[in-house]
């Protein structure tokens, strides 16, 4: 595959747009058009502007189809991708690929257009005509309601070159250019294809395409050079002019402190660019002079804030040494610079804005008098161009004239940005959103939440049922795979939510809470319908241990038709959840309700029975034994001096005594996992305790605890003592060595280095939460083989030990794990005992129109069951790769005979930016791994992708690469090409012929 894009002809583009719109109701995959209202029109550069927002100079304004998709969804101000003297193959050779990483804050290592400058100009002029006719044909707004703004760089010599000079002159007045004339003539020749566009409309399309320019300069460009470029474009070319400024104007100390305070301390940058770039004391007088020059000539002048921010590659983010930061982390710097300049110039300096603008901050920016606003990062995330509609809608405002920038309002935005949940970095590194499997060529739509769940709950199905108020039915779906809806609805580690696509919008759907919603509203009616299954299986099973894993094993065994007895050594079920996890985390009556489910399905439960011998159970006729005995053997932390208390012992006593323990005023918890967080929070609630400190040898970012647990500990007032390694407890003080973070290693992880510095932490009691161990001695006493770490050796697919018919599940298997992992193990063991699958999938598909209506719409957490309405229905429609591709190179198509849409990659539209890789839920890159349509055999030869090129569309004859072999196939011939791929190829040729070059 090549990273060289092939622009489409004007006729191809127009045919694609009109055919797709007519047959599928979309334009380049965008489902919902934005229709502008004339009453919201603003004016800038002497021209009307229907919305003050659009795509920034970057990946969304490089090709004509990108600009079309942006316009269709609400963009009206287009900052065209920067042109410079270096272009085409020469520039492409300098841009490492992939070049975009936008899964959280955004990084890129690409800059100006990768096309040749004449090609770029043609793309912009083709787009100009397409937008004009689309406005009228699809009633999207006035034909003159949008504006193009050209971006040029990077030095005066290059700008004065014949190539760039021709570009500037043509974009300012294009009537004599070949491309302008050919586009116009094509429209006139095909005017009969339109319903609303007339010959007069086409003739009226103005040829003065651009009357404004944004100057982009490289980092380190001297102020004199910047001013010369501006003076040239103002005085000799007559452009309204914006100068793009850099965040470096804020100074290194300000930028470093802001990033550190907001959690971006890992973002590495030195002071080089801050010293080398335009200095603030030089910028102010220069901008003042240029404002005066423009005022004399009746031109508008301002600054564009900001350029991207250069940072070092430290964690293998991109294949480069330096990359440019943008998005959520750039916003606090960019808006701070805007505030500084607004105050400096008393609001008289016009500001065009970019740098982390999105749905959540754009209204504040525009209301402060800063517009137009251009965006990139938000459009690179799932929802893609469709996100533009929501921004355009909230910016609708009548009679909004520019009267100046309100400095006080911008200052408030800058202060708010530093604490906003939309911009502050998460405490913990983001978990991987990807599944550990490769994307298939067909039927790749999948719900990441379900795949991330250890028991593969049918999440999207029960969310739909909760949304419809069908709680009893939702409980039926949930309990098909999960016998503990109250426990998991309260304290589940919710890996499903870590995988939720909504993470790329704002925050995940609160799946766990919706499960609890279903349980609280559907439990009683559902439970009345639950009856014990007939005993249909031979033998009988014993389950030892009444924690989550044991409860699950017993539930599935009994529901599967087997007689089962659950032995629990205490007087109640729940295990660690019941006896250790504090009441403030989960109430006892919630556990009681789950325990009642086991009774309802017919599990025999024997309390206060401690089983010591597996053989004794066999002697009593039990043919299968599931050991769910937990991991209660205390982990040991040995100090050089002084004793520590075990965390589980403390938590059990805390719960039994309701917090009335005598552990002193100052408590230190050692550890960084979830148990440590529970311990610290419980200690804060213990009678007489005044201060709780949590000591860990690394920083919060590297603690193993879930972020939710960590944040709750912080909110409870636990004091985190980071980078401390405990040595000894002496005279009420825990003596620790101070550690420091080392450099990033090849994997992007930072080690810790011990220093000679000593730190003391006040401690009357030290509690060690350093992990519990499985009962190795008990296993060995019963003849179960263990590994060198004392853990039982089991069949990973069945949980069976070396003893036939003896299985291990839950914490007893590998040490402390999550509740839902215990349920997974319990079911795995039950299915191994009975010899068949004991659950079924409930795959309820959401309606296409409902799913598409949610895509691209940012929406905060809702109260109650309304929260289910935020679900994006990924099991029905994923299309992340389609949405996030700026070039529209991933296409969703409908193949006759197939229930779901299919994804095809179009090679000639792709420049290998890699953005689709970041958001594909599989461990894959769609631009490399999806079945690919090639323009011709040469392009196919240059690629390793599986795919095809069309040789004869009438005969459906193609050249195909499949499983490493390349061959010719014609419909009707015998072939080893799967039928599904045959159908896909035929659908492309018959129903999507506009994809073919």
Tab-separated table of C-alpha atoms in Angstrom, residues 3 11 30 84 87 155 169 518 546 708 725 786 792 987 992 997:
chain	number	residue	atom	x	y	z
A	3	UNK	CA	0.627	6.597	1.358
A	11	UNK	CA	-17.011	14.411	-12.266
A	30	UNK	CA	-22.270	11.421	6.825
A	84	UNK	CA	4.521	25.610	1.051
A	87	UNK	CA	5.296	19.455	-1.516
A	155	UNK	CA	9.127	31.744	4.783
A	169	UNK	CA	-3.161	34.617	-7.240
A	518	UNK	CA	-32.372	-3.329	36.215
A	546	UNK	CA	-19.440	-19.232	49.115
A	708	UNK	CA	-12.316	5.012	40.399
A	725	UNK	CA	9.711	2.945	50.004
A	786	UNK	CA	1.176	-26.586	42.240
A	792	UNK	CA	-2.478	-24.859	41.394
A	987	UNK	CA	-21.977	-5.358	-4.117
A	992	UNK	CA	-21.398	1.231	-5.190
A	997	UNK	CA	-12.012	4.942	-10.537
